[in-house]
PDB file of C-alpha atoms in Angstrom:
ATOM      1  CA  MET A   1      51.383  50.758  13.946  1.00 51.00           C
ATOM      2  CA  ASP A   2      50.053  47.876  15.917  1.00 78.00           C
ATOM      3  CA  GLU A   3      50.770  44.593  14.082  1.00 81.00           C
ATOM      4  CA  ASP A   4      46.964  43.614  14.237  1.00 83.00           C
ATOM      5  CA  LYS A   5      45.584  46.860  12.917  1.00 86.00           C
ATOM      6  CA  GLU A   6      48.006  46.814  10.137  1.00 88.00           C
ATOM      7  CA  LEU A   7      47.012  43.250   9.317  1.00 91.00           C
ATOM      8  CA  ALA A   8      43.211  44.296   9.500  1.00 90.00           C
ATOM      9  CA  GLU A   9      43.707  47.131   7.044  1.00 90.00           C
ATOM     10  CA  LEU A  10      45.344  44.945   4.596  1.00 92.00           C
ATOM     11  CA  LEU A  11      42.662  42.218   5.074  1.00 92.00           C
ATOM     12  CA  GLN A  12      39.975  44.762   4.535  1.00 90.00           C
ATOM     13  CA  ASN A  13      41.171  46.105   1.246  1.00 90.00           C
ATOM     14  CA  PRO A  14      40.229  43.611  -1.463  1.00 90.00           C
ATOM     15  CA  SER A  15      43.470  44.776  -3.557  1.00 92.00           C
ATOM     16  CA  THR A  16      45.676  43.889  -0.552  1.00 93.00           C
ATOM     17  CA  ARG A  17      43.587  40.999   1.003  1.00 93.00           C
ATOM     18  CA  GLU A  18      45.791  38.387  -0.410  1.00 93.00           C
ATOM     19  CA  GLN A  19      49.123  39.961   0.896  1.00 93.00           C
ATOM     20  CA  GLY A  20      47.455  40.491   4.232  1.00 94.00           C
ATOM     21  CA  PHE A  21      46.294  36.967   4.611  1.00 95.00           C
ATOM     22  CA  ARG A  22      49.692  35.593   3.564  1.00 96.00           C
ATOM     23  CA  LYS A  23      50.991  37.769   6.472  1.00 95.00           C
ATOM     24  CA  LEU A  24      48.363  36.264   8.662  1.00 95.00           C
ATOM     25  CA  VAL A  25      49.258  32.795   7.671  1.00 96.00           C
ATOM     26  CA  GLU A  26      52.782  33.498   8.537  1.00 96.00           C
ATOM     27  CA  ARG A  27      52.302  35.143  11.749  1.00 96.00           C
ATOM     28  CA  PHE A  28      49.852  32.596  13.318  1.00 96.00           C
ATOM     29  CA  GLN A  29      50.606  29.233  11.597  1.00 97.00           C
ATOM     30  CA  LYS A  30      52.824  28.035  14.386  1.00 96.00           C
ATOM     31  CA  LYS A  31      50.838  28.748  17.250  1.00 95.00           C
ATOM     32  CA  LEU A  32      47.712  27.487  15.297  1.00 97.00           C
ATOM     33  CA  TYR A  33      49.542  24.391  14.098  1.00 97.00           C
ATOM     34  CA  TRP A  34      50.674  23.364  17.886  1.00 96.00           C
ATOM     35  CA  GLN A  35      47.203  24.047  19.058  1.00 96.00           C
ATOM     36  CA  ILE A  36      45.780  21.537  16.631  1.00 96.00           C
ATOM     37  CA  ARG A  37      48.820  18.930  16.736  1.00 95.00           C
ATOM     38  CA  ARG A  38      48.087  18.768  20.521  1.00 93.00           C
ATOM     39  CA  MET A  39      44.813  17.725  19.793  1.00 93.00           C
ATOM     40  CA  VAL A  40      44.998  15.272  16.861  1.00 92.00           C
ATOM     41  CA  LEU A  41      48.621  14.405  17.554  1.00 90.00           C
ATOM     42  CA  ASP A  42      49.312  13.098  14.136  1.00 90.00           C
ATOM     43  CA  HIS A  43      51.248  15.471  11.602  1.00 94.00           C
ATOM     44  CA  ASP A  44      49.304  14.532   8.366  1.00 93.00           C
ATOM     45  CA  ASP A  45      46.028  15.249  10.412  1.00 94.00           C
ATOM     46  CA  CYS A  46      47.173  18.201  11.778  1.00 96.00           C
ATOM     47  CA  HIS A  47      48.295  19.647   8.514  1.00 96.00           C
ATOM     48  CA  ASP A  48      44.712  18.810   6.946  1.00 96.00           C
ATOM     49  CA  VAL A  49      42.936  20.408   9.813  1.00 97.00           C
ATOM     50  CA  LEU A  50      45.174  23.512   9.712  1.00 97.00           C
ATOM     51  CA  GLN A  51      44.627  23.874   5.814  1.00 96.00           C
ATOM     52  CA  ASN A  52      40.783  23.717   6.594  1.00 95.00           C
ATOM     53  CA  VAL A  53      41.198  26.439   9.281  1.00 96.00           C
ATOM     54  CA  PHE A  54      43.293  28.797   7.105  1.00 96.00           C
ATOM     55  CA  ILE A  55      40.350  28.212   4.092  1.00 95.00           C
ATOM     56  CA  LYS A  56      37.594  28.785   6.627  1.00 95.00           C
ATOM     57  CA  ALA A  57      39.209  31.980   7.617  1.00 95.00           C
ATOM     58  CA  TRP A  58      39.774  33.272   4.134  1.00 94.00           C
ATOM     59  CA  LYS A  59      35.968  32.431   3.315  1.00 92.00           C
ATOM     60  CA  GLY A  60      35.107  34.055   6.660  1.00 92.00           C
ATOM     61  CA  LEU A  61      37.003  37.187   6.314  1.00 91.00           C
ATOM     62  CA  ASP A  62      33.725  39.162   4.901  1.00 87.00           C
ATOM     63  CA  ASN A  63      31.918  38.390   7.915  1.00 86.00           C
ATOM     64  CA  PHE A  64      34.674  39.122  10.457  1.00 87.00           C
ATOM     65  CA  ARG A  65      34.176  42.291  12.494  1.00 84.00           C
ATOM     66  CA  PHE A  66      37.764  43.832  12.845  1.00 82.00           C
ATOM     67  CA  GLU A  67      37.194  45.156  16.329  1.00 79.00           C
ATOM     68  CA  ALA A  68      37.543  41.483  17.530  1.00 82.00           C
ATOM     69  CA  LYS A  69      41.074  40.134  18.022  1.00 89.00           C
ATOM     70  CA  LEU A  70      42.259  38.205  14.977  1.00 92.00           C
ATOM     71  CA  SER A  71      43.961  35.425  16.967  1.00 93.00           C
ATOM     72  CA  THR A  72      40.841  34.693  19.208  1.00 93.00           C
ATOM     73  CA  TRP A  73      38.925  34.170  15.837  1.00 94.00           C
ATOM     74  CA  LEU A  74      41.485  32.035  14.558  1.00 96.00           C
ATOM     75  CA  PHE A  75      41.870  29.916  17.760  1.00 96.00           C
ATOM     76  CA  ARG A  76      38.280  29.406  17.706  1.00 95.00           C
ATOM     77  CA  ILE A  77      38.329  28.245  14.087  1.00 96.00           C
ATOM     78  CA  ALA A  78      41.041  25.797  15.050  1.00 96.00           C
ATOM     79  CA  ALA A  79      39.647  24.534  18.324  1.00 96.00           C
ATOM     80  CA  ASN A  80      36.244  23.827  16.467  1.00 95.00           C
ATOM     81  CA  GLU A  81      37.784  22.134  13.422  1.00 96.00           C
ATOM     82  CA  SER A  82      40.078  20.059  15.779  1.00 96.00           C
ATOM     83  CA  ILE A  83      37.051  18.726  17.777  1.00 95.00           C
ATOM     84  CA  THR A  84      35.080  18.307  14.506  1.00 95.00           C
ATOM     85  CA  PHE A  85      37.874  16.267  12.951  1.00 95.00           C
ATOM     86  CA  LEU A  86      38.058  13.902  15.740  1.00 93.00           C
ATOM     87  CA  GLU A  87      34.415  13.326  15.738  1.00 91.00           C
ATOM     88  CA  LYS A  88      34.611  12.720  12.019  1.00 92.00           C
ATOM     89  CA  LYS A  89      37.614  10.529  12.285  1.00 89.00           C
ATOM     90  CA  ARG A  90      36.045   8.121  15.070  1.00 87.00           C
ATOM     91  CA  SER A  91      32.716   7.938  13.189  1.00 86.00           C
ATOM     92  CA  ALA A  92      34.408   7.043   9.986  1.00 84.00           C
ATOM     93  CA  LEU A  93      36.451   4.307  11.634  1.00 80.00           C
ATOM     94  CA  PHE A  94      33.324   3.222  13.642  1.00 80.00           C
ATOM     95  CA  ILE A  95      35.337   3.107  16.797  1.00 77.00           C
ATOM     96  CA  SER A  96      34.470   4.472  20.184  1.00 81.00           C
ATOM     97  CA  VAL A  97      36.192   7.542  21.814  1.00 76.00           C
ATOM     98  CA  GLU A  98      37.897   5.389  24.067  1.00 78.00           C
ATOM     99  CA  GLU A  99      39.222   3.006  21.280  1.00 81.00           C
ATOM    100  CA  TYR A 100      40.473   5.993  19.267  1.00 79.00           C
ATOM    101  CA  ASP A 101      42.154   7.559  22.257  1.00 78.00           C
ATOM    102  CA  LEU A 102      43.865   4.083  22.966  1.00 78.00           C
ATOM    103  CA  GLN A 103      45.180   3.969  19.480  1.00 81.00           C
ATOM    104  CA  LEU A 104      46.633   7.213  19.664  1.00 80.00           C
ATOM    105  CA  SER A 105      48.026   6.598  22.990  1.00 80.00           C
ATOM    106  CA  SER A 106      49.832   3.535  21.567  1.00 81.00           C
ATOM    107  CA  LYS A 107      51.340   5.784  18.853  1.00 81.00           C
ATOM    108  CA  LEU A 108      53.006   7.864  21.524  1.00 83.00           C
ATOM    109  CA  GLU A 109      55.272   4.769  21.960  1.00 82.00           C
ATOM    110  CA  ASP A 110      56.514   5.644  18.052  1.00 79.00           C
ATOM    111  CA  ASP A 111      59.507   7.438  18.181  1.00 75.00           C
ATOM    112  CA  ASN A 112      58.548   8.957  14.670  1.00 77.00           C
ATOM    113  CA  PHE A 113      55.250  10.371  16.412  1.00 78.00           C
ATOM    114  CA  PHE A 114      56.654  11.544  19.741  1.00 85.00           C
ATOM    115  CA  SER A 115      59.892  12.150  20.819  1.00 83.00           C
ATOM    116  CA  GLY A 116      59.556  13.211  24.404  1.00 82.00           C
ATOM    117  CA  ASP A 117      60.855  11.492  27.477  1.00 83.00           C
ATOM    118  CA  ALA A 118      58.995   9.050  29.540  1.00 84.00           C
ATOM    119  CA  ILE A 119      57.284  11.706  31.988  1.00 85.00           C
ATOM    120  CA  GLU A 120      56.260  13.658  28.807  1.00 87.00           C
ATOM    121  CA  LYS A 121      54.873  10.554  27.306  1.00 88.00           C
ATOM    122  CA  LYS A 122      52.948   9.919  30.355  1.00 89.00           C
ATOM    123  CA  LEU A 123      51.586  13.249  30.842  1.00 90.00           C
ATOM    124  CA  GLN A 124      50.454  13.123  27.102  1.00 90.00           C
ATOM    125  CA  LYS A 125      48.876   9.735  27.746  1.00 90.00           C
ATOM    126  CA  ALA A 126      46.965  11.284  30.838  1.00 91.00           C
ATOM    127  CA  ILE A 127      45.856  14.190  28.536  1.00 92.00           C
ATOM    128  CA  LEU A 128      44.462  11.828  25.919  1.00 91.00           C
ATOM    129  CA  THR A 129      42.136  10.375  28.737  1.00 91.00           C
ATOM    130  CA  LEU A 130      40.341  13.800  28.725  1.00 93.00           C
ATOM    131  CA  PRO A 131      37.192  14.357  26.672  1.00 92.00           C
ATOM    132  CA  ASP A 132      37.905  16.517  23.566  1.00 92.00           C
ATOM    133  CA  LYS A 133      36.751  19.895  24.905  1.00 94.00           C
ATOM    134  CA  GLN A 134      38.371  19.342  28.327  1.00 95.00           C
ATOM    135  CA  ARG A 135      41.780  18.460  26.446  1.00 94.00           C
ATOM    136  CA  ALA A 136      41.410  21.613  24.409  1.00 95.00           C
ATOM    137  CA  VAL A 137      40.714  23.626  27.839  1.00 95.00           C
ATOM    138  CA  PHE A 138      43.604  21.748  29.418  1.00 95.00           C
ATOM    139  CA  ASN A 139      45.956  22.417  26.377  1.00 93.00           C
ATOM    140  CA  LEU A 140      45.133  26.267  25.925  1.00 94.00           C
ATOM    141  CA  ARG A 141      45.656  26.916  29.644  1.00 94.00           C
ATOM    142  CA  TYR A 142      48.509  24.651  30.417  1.00 93.00           C
ATOM    143  CA  TYR A 143      50.883  24.971  27.316  1.00 91.00           C
ATOM    144  CA  ASP A 144      49.646  28.060  25.609  1.00 91.00           C
ATOM    145  CA  GLU A 145      48.883  29.853  28.789  1.00 92.00           C
ATOM    146  CA  MET A 146      46.030  31.582  27.727  1.00 94.00           C
ATOM    147  CA  LYS A 147      44.006  33.774  29.821  1.00 95.00           C
ATOM    148  CA  TYR A 148      40.417  32.379  30.895  1.00 96.00           C
ATOM    149  CA  GLU A 149      38.692  35.411  29.424  1.00 95.00           C
ATOM    150  CA  GLU A 150      40.320  34.842  26.075  1.00 94.00           C
ATOM    151  CA  MET A 151      39.583  31.084  26.439  1.00 95.00           C
ATOM    152  CA  SER A 152      35.969  31.913  26.942  1.00 95.00           C
ATOM    153  CA  GLU A 153      35.620  33.623  23.663  1.00 93.00           C
ATOM    154  CA  VAL A 154      37.602  30.926  21.935  1.00 93.00           C
ATOM    155  CA  LEU A 155      35.679  28.035  23.377  1.00 93.00           C
ATOM    156  CA  HIS A 156      32.176  29.869  23.761  1.00 91.00           C
ATOM    157  CA  THR A 157      32.060  28.919  27.509  1.00 93.00           C
ATOM    158  CA  SER A 158      32.053  30.899  30.770  1.00 95.00           C
ATOM    159  CA  VAL A 159      35.196  31.724  32.651  1.00 96.00           C
ATOM    160  CA  GLY A 160      33.610  29.891  35.688  1.00 96.00           C
ATOM    161  CA  ALA A 161      33.187  26.728  33.720  1.00 96.00           C
ATOM    162  CA  LEU A 162      36.426  26.735  32.342  1.00 96.00           C
ATOM    163  CA  LYS A 163      38.228  27.144  35.679  1.00 96.00           C
ATOM    164  CA  ALA A 164      36.200  24.051  36.763  1.00 96.00           C
ATOM    165  CA  SER A 165      36.877  22.102  33.755  1.00 96.00           C
ATOM    166  CA  TYR A 166      40.776  22.867  33.985  1.00 95.00           C
ATOM    167  CA  HIS A 167      40.631  21.858  37.781  1.00 95.00           C
ATOM    168  CA  HIS A 168      38.769  18.669  36.997  1.00 94.00           C
ATOM    169  CA  ALA A 169      41.129  18.030  34.118  1.00 94.00           C
ATOM    170  CA  ALA A 170      44.381  18.603  36.255  1.00 93.00           C
ATOM    171  CA  LYS A 171      42.651  16.192  38.909  1.00 93.00           C
ATOM    172  CA  LYS A 172      42.243  13.360  36.527  1.00 93.00           C
ATOM    173  CA  ILE A 173      45.640  13.889  35.156  1.00 92.00           C
ATOM    174  CA  GLU A 174      47.282  13.502  38.510  1.00 91.00           C
ATOM    175  CA  GLU A 175      45.211  10.442  39.186  1.00 91.00           C
ATOM    176  CA  PHE A 176      46.443   8.965  36.100  1.00 91.00           C
ATOM    177  CA  LEU A 177      50.048   9.646  36.908  1.00 88.00           C
ATOM    178  CA  LYS A 178      49.668   8.077  40.364  1.00 86.00           C
ATOM    179  CA  ASN A 179      48.001   5.145  39.324  1.00 82.00           C
ATOM    180  CA  ASP A 180      49.749   4.284  35.615  1.00 68.00           C
TER     181      ASP A 180
ATOM    182  CA  MET B   1      61.610  16.198  43.685  1.00 54.00           C
ATOM    183  CA  SER B   2      59.479  14.528  46.322  1.00 58.00           C
ATOM    184  CA  THR B   3      57.220  11.357  45.564  1.00 59.00           C
ATOM    185  CA  GLU B   4      54.178  13.765  45.748  1.00 59.00           C
ATOM    186  CA  ASP B   5      55.872  16.435  43.177  1.00 63.00           C
ATOM    187  CA  GLN B   6      56.338  13.495  40.787  1.00 62.00           C
ATOM    188  CA  TYR B   7      52.818  13.291  40.138  1.00 64.00           C
ATOM    189  CA  ASN B   8      52.150  17.305  39.970  1.00 72.00           C
ATOM    190  CA  PHE B   9      52.759  17.787  36.489  1.00 76.00           C
ATOM    191  CA  GLU B  10      52.753  21.576  37.068  1.00 74.00           C
ATOM    192  CA  LYS B  11      55.886  21.267  38.802  1.00 73.00           C
ATOM    193  CA  HIS B  12      57.710  19.640  35.877  1.00 76.00           C
ATOM    194  CA  PRO B  13      59.553  21.983  33.404  1.00 79.00           C
ATOM    195  CA  LYS B  14      57.141  22.574  30.389  1.00 81.00           C
ATOM    196  CA  ARG B  15      58.878  21.447  27.097  1.00 81.00           C
ATOM    197  CA  LYS B  16      58.568  23.225  23.635  1.00 84.00           C
ATOM    198  CA  PRO B  17      56.121  21.231  21.426  1.00 86.00           C
ATOM    199  CA  GLU B  18      58.605  21.107  18.822  1.00 84.00           C
ATOM    200  CA  ASP B  19      60.774  19.159  21.111  1.00 84.00           C
ATOM    201  CA  LEU B  20      57.916  16.779  21.670  1.00 88.00           C
ATOM    202  CA  PHE B  21      56.355  16.131  18.400  1.00 90.00           C
ATOM    203  CA  PRO B  22      58.532  15.635  15.283  1.00 90.00           C
ATOM    204  CA  LEU B  23      57.835  17.738  12.080  1.00 91.00           C
ATOM    205  CA  PRO B  24      58.937  17.555   8.682  1.00 93.00           C
ATOM    206  CA  PRO B  25      62.012  19.665   7.744  1.00 93.00           C
ATOM    207  CA  GLY B  26      61.087  23.085   6.473  1.00 94.00           C
ATOM    208  CA  TYR B  27      57.241  22.722   7.110  1.00 96.00           C
ATOM    209  CA  PHE B  28      56.794  26.174   8.321  1.00 96.00           C
ATOM    210  CA  GLU B  29      58.629  27.793   5.460  1.00 96.00           C
ATOM    211  CA  ALA B  30      56.700  25.881   2.818  1.00 95.00           C
ATOM    212  CA  LEU B  31      53.184  26.239   4.715  1.00 96.00           C
ATOM    213  CA  PRO B  32      52.399  29.873   3.533  1.00 96.00           C
ATOM    214  CA  ASP B  33      52.587  29.033  -0.219  1.00 95.00           C
ATOM    215  CA  LEU B  34      50.799  25.944   0.184  1.00 95.00           C
ATOM    216  CA  VAL B  35      47.856  27.701   1.925  1.00 95.00           C
ATOM    217  CA  MET B  36      47.887  30.497  -0.612  1.00 95.00           C
ATOM    218  CA  GLU B  37      47.519  27.957  -3.230  1.00 93.00           C
ATOM    219  CA  LYS B  38      44.547  26.187  -1.530  1.00 91.00           C
ATOM    220  CA  VAL B  39      42.941  29.805  -0.879  1.00 88.00           C
ATOM    221  CA  GLN B  40      43.161  30.747  -4.408  1.00 86.00           C
ATOM    222  CA  GLU B  41      41.764  27.313  -5.353  1.00 84.00           C
ATOM    223  CA  ASN B  42      38.759  28.315  -2.984  1.00 75.00           C
ATOM    224  CA  GLU B  43      38.324  31.982  -4.355  1.00 70.00           C
ATOM    225  CA  PRO B  44      34.638  32.954  -4.183  1.00 58.00           C
ATOM    226  CA  ARG B  45      33.108  32.853  -7.480  1.00 56.00           C
ATOM    227  CA  ILE B  46      31.459  36.047  -8.646  1.00 53.00           C
ATOM    228  CA  ILE B  47      27.762  35.693  -8.844  1.00 59.00           C
ATOM    229  CA  THR B  48      26.510  37.910 -11.929  1.00 60.00           C
ATOM    230  CA  LEU B  49      22.831  38.666 -12.596  1.00 64.00           C
ATOM    231  CA  TRP B  50      23.163  36.447 -15.755  1.00 68.00           C
ATOM    232  CA  SER B  51      24.252  33.438 -13.736  1.00 68.00           C
ATOM    233  CA  VAL B  52      21.461  33.844 -11.426  1.00 71.00           C
ATOM    234  CA  THR B  53      19.149  34.317 -14.300  1.00 76.00           C
ATOM    235  CA  LYS B  54      20.331  31.088 -15.886  1.00 79.00           C
ATOM    236  CA  LEU B  55      20.066  29.187 -12.770  1.00 79.00           C
ATOM    237  CA  VAL B  56      16.435  30.211 -12.328  1.00 81.00           C
ATOM    238  CA  ALA B  57      15.611  29.411 -15.837  1.00 84.00           C
ATOM    239  CA  SER B  58      17.084  26.246 -15.527  1.00 86.00           C
ATOM    240  CA  ILE B  59      15.189  25.159 -12.517  1.00 85.00           C
ATOM    241  CA  ALA B  60      11.854  26.768 -14.228  1.00 86.00           C
ATOM    242  CA  ALA B  61      12.601  24.458 -17.027  1.00 87.00           C
ATOM    243  CA  ILE B  62      13.265  21.288 -15.029  1.00 87.00           C
ATOM    244  CA  PHE B  63       9.947  22.039 -13.175  1.00 86.00           C
ATOM    245  CA  ILE B  64       7.989  22.459 -16.386  1.00 87.00           C
ATOM    246  CA  VAL B  65       9.215  19.270 -17.699  1.00 87.00           C
ATOM    247  CA  CYS B  66       8.358  17.507 -14.503  1.00 84.00           C
ATOM    248  CA  ILE B  67       4.923  18.794 -14.592  1.00 86.00           C
ATOM    249  CA  GLY B  68       4.792  17.608 -18.165  1.00 85.00           C
ATOM    250  CA  ILE B  69       5.656  14.197 -17.786  1.00 84.00           C
ATOM    251  CA  THR B  70       3.379  14.136 -14.828  1.00 82.00           C
ATOM    252  CA  ARG B  71       0.371  15.135 -16.909  1.00 81.00           C
ATOM    253  CA  TYR B  72       1.152  12.906 -19.896  1.00 75.00           C
ATOM    254  CA  THR B  73       1.270  10.023 -17.734  1.00 74.00           C
ATOM    255  CA  THR B  74      -2.048  10.675 -15.898  1.00 71.00           C
ATOM    256  CA  GLU B  75      -3.673  11.230 -19.254  1.00 65.00           C
ATOM    257  CA  GLU B  76      -2.340   8.210 -20.465  1.00 60.00           C
ATOM    258  CA  GLU B  77      -3.847   6.086 -17.717  1.00 59.00           C
ATOM    259  CA  THR B  78      -7.152   7.975 -18.124  1.00 59.00           C
ATOM    260  CA  ILE B  79      -7.323   7.009 -21.829  1.00 55.00           C
ATOM    261  CA  LEU B  80      -6.604   3.362 -20.965  1.00 58.00           C
ATOM    262  CA  ALA B  81      -9.449   3.345 -18.383  1.00 55.00           C
ATOM    263  CA  GLU B  82     -11.675   4.749 -20.792  1.00 54.00           C
ATOM    264  CA  ASP B  83     -10.767   2.306 -23.581  1.00 57.00           C
ATOM    265  CA  VAL B  84     -11.624  -0.617 -21.144  1.00 51.00           C
ATOM    266  CA  THR B  85     -15.019   0.853 -20.090  1.00 52.00           C
ATOM    267  CA  SER B  86     -16.132   1.717 -23.580  1.00 48.00           C
ATOM    268  CA  GLU B  87     -15.725  -1.655 -24.924  1.00 51.00           C
ATOM    269  CA  GLN B  88     -18.808  -2.905 -25.825  1.00 58.00           C
ATOM    270  CA  VAL B  89     -19.571  -6.606 -25.281  1.00 60.00           C
ATOM    271  CA  SER B  90     -22.776  -8.068 -26.007  1.00 65.00           C
ATOM    272  CA  ALA B  91     -24.918  -9.976 -23.863  1.00 66.00           C
ATOM    273  CA  GLU B  92     -24.910 -13.074 -25.956  1.00 68.00           C
ATOM    274  CA  GLU B  93     -20.972 -12.910 -25.690  1.00 69.00           C
ATOM    275  CA  ILE B  94     -20.963 -12.745 -21.901  1.00 64.00           C
ATOM    276  CA  ILE B  95     -23.573 -15.600 -21.565  1.00 65.00           C
ATOM    277  CA  ASP B  96     -22.147 -17.963 -24.160  1.00 69.00           C
ATOM    278  CA  SER B  97     -18.446 -17.326 -22.715  1.00 65.00           C
ATOM    279  CA  GLY B  98     -19.337 -19.508 -19.867  1.00 66.00           C
ATOM    280  CA  LEU B  99     -17.420 -17.575 -17.582  1.00 65.00           C
ATOM    281  CA  LEU B 100     -20.197 -16.298 -15.541  1.00 67.00           C
ATOM    282  CA  SER B 101     -22.203 -18.476 -13.023  1.00 70.00           C
ATOM    283  CA  GLU B 102     -26.004 -18.836 -12.863  1.00 70.00           C
ATOM    284  CA  ASN B 103     -26.095 -16.058  -9.813  1.00 74.00           C
ATOM    285  CA  ASP B 104     -23.810 -13.728 -12.013  1.00 74.00           C
ATOM    286  CA  LEU B 105     -25.955 -14.069 -15.069  1.00 69.00           C
ATOM    287  CA  ILE B 106     -28.984 -13.042 -12.858  1.00 73.00           C
ATOM    288  CA  ALA B 107     -26.836 -10.118 -11.393  1.00 75.00           C
ATOM    289  CA  TYR B 108     -25.903  -9.083 -14.879  1.00 66.00           C
ATOM    290  CA  ALA B 109     -29.218  -9.550 -16.307  1.00 69.00           C
ATOM    291  CA  ASP B 110     -30.658  -7.085 -13.640  1.00 69.00           C
ATOM    292  CA  ASP B 111     -27.816  -4.553 -13.981  1.00 69.00           C
ATOM    293  CA  PHE B 112     -27.342  -4.528 -17.618  1.00 64.00           C
ATOM    294  CA  LEU B 113     -30.490  -6.061 -19.737  1.00 62.00           C
ATOM    295  CA  PRO B 114     -33.272  -3.900 -20.595  1.00 60.00           C
ATOM    296  CA  ALA B 115     -36.057  -3.666 -18.172  1.00 58.00           C
ATOM    297  CA  THR B 116     -38.824  -5.987 -18.742  1.00 55.00           C
ATOM    298  CA  ASP B 117     -41.556  -3.320 -18.514  1.00 55.00           C
ATOM    299  CA  SER B 118     -41.621  -2.689 -22.065  1.00 55.00           C
ATOM    300  CA  HIS B 119     -41.670  -6.352 -23.020  1.00 62.00           C
ATOM    301  CA  ASP B 120     -44.759  -6.737 -20.884  1.00 66.00           C
ATOM    302  CA  SER B 121     -46.709  -3.844 -22.446  1.00 72.00           C
ATOM    303  CA  ASP B 122     -45.841  -5.267 -26.003  1.00 75.00           C
ATOM    304  CA  ILE B 123     -47.584  -8.412 -24.858  1.00 73.00           C
ATOM    305  CA  GLU B 124     -50.371  -6.603 -23.282  1.00 72.00           C
ATOM    306  CA  GLU B 125     -50.950  -4.756 -26.470  1.00 77.00           C
ATOM    307  CA  TYR B 126     -50.748  -7.732 -28.713  1.00 75.00           C
ATOM    308  CA  LEU B 127     -53.400  -9.393 -26.554  1.00 71.00           C
ATOM    309  CA  ILE B 128     -55.726  -6.368 -26.957  1.00 73.00           C
ATOM    310  CA  ASP B 129     -55.341  -6.237 -30.646  1.00 75.00           C
ATOM    311  CA  GLN B 130     -56.097 -10.024 -30.791  1.00 71.00           C
ATOM    312  CA  ASN B 131     -59.205  -9.597 -28.507  1.00 69.00           C
ATOM    313  CA  SER B 132     -58.123 -12.070 -26.287  1.00 61.00           C
ATOM    314  CA  ASP B 133     -60.282 -13.087 -23.516  1.00 63.00           C
ATOM    315  CA  MET B 134     -58.883 -11.211 -20.293  1.00 61.00           C
ATOM    316  CA  SER B 135     -60.755 -13.248 -17.870  1.00 63.00           C
ATOM    317  CA  PHE B 136     -59.563 -16.554 -19.308  1.00 60.00           C
ATOM    318  CA  LEU B 137     -55.909 -15.388 -19.034  1.00 59.00           C
ATOM    319  CA  LEU B 138     -56.260 -14.341 -15.764  1.00 59.00           C
ATOM    320  CA  ASN B 139     -58.055 -17.431 -14.406  1.00 58.00           C
ATOM    321  CA  ASP B 140     -56.251 -20.123 -16.494  1.00 55.00           C
ATOM    322  CA  LEU B 141     -52.743 -18.710 -16.562  1.00 54.00           C
TER     323      LEU B 141
END
């Protein structure tokens, strides 16, 4: 039986819902974690956002139509939660987008925070210069190799706009790498 | 790798995220238990008809109390206003108080003292009773 169908059956039945949800967590935790971590960078922040994603998913199960893909639904919640988290954090710290991204960028120098080599560090700094949604587009496409059609459902944006967004993001990153 | 390729990130080999971002050991093994704990804390509460009734009754009670308080306050204010207006102060008291100027006293007399018509008619009756000479009164007074 298809894994998605099996999971959907467990989640739809109130007596097996918890068992099904545990399976869902086990199955999607890594993908969701890395999707969020690339956005917020900090592990503790990522952990908080990930927990919120699962809680929202649990609460939203009654309204979820199981003909849609569970993964798309979860990625959508994760993308929204990550962007909302970043906005809230900036407003709580009373700092601008640029200032907050600069803080994150300086954290990349900390070995406890980031363990990539110089080229990877530079690439991460370049990605940080992108606006939140464009960063999400870039990460989903470049790292997760998500198809534009699925990304369109995740980010509620047309395929054309996503392609344009990725193209602009790639250009900006190349410029950053050349000039930095 | 050419200089141009150096800036082309798409030509760099992609590294796994776990090689780039450090993670606490055993994090993914512990996460499902943690999430299930949180989920159980956030279990949707069953809303019974009784709890809905209780909620509606509480809101109604608060509403009634608020209306009561508003009415009571308004009534108290009315009584106070009536107390002030119903208090009778005699004309002598006002005149003797010295608080009113001459103009005030004239205005007060116009507004509150009885009309002088009845007073005039009393004098008229008195004079008729005494058989007073009206032409004398009209010419000399």
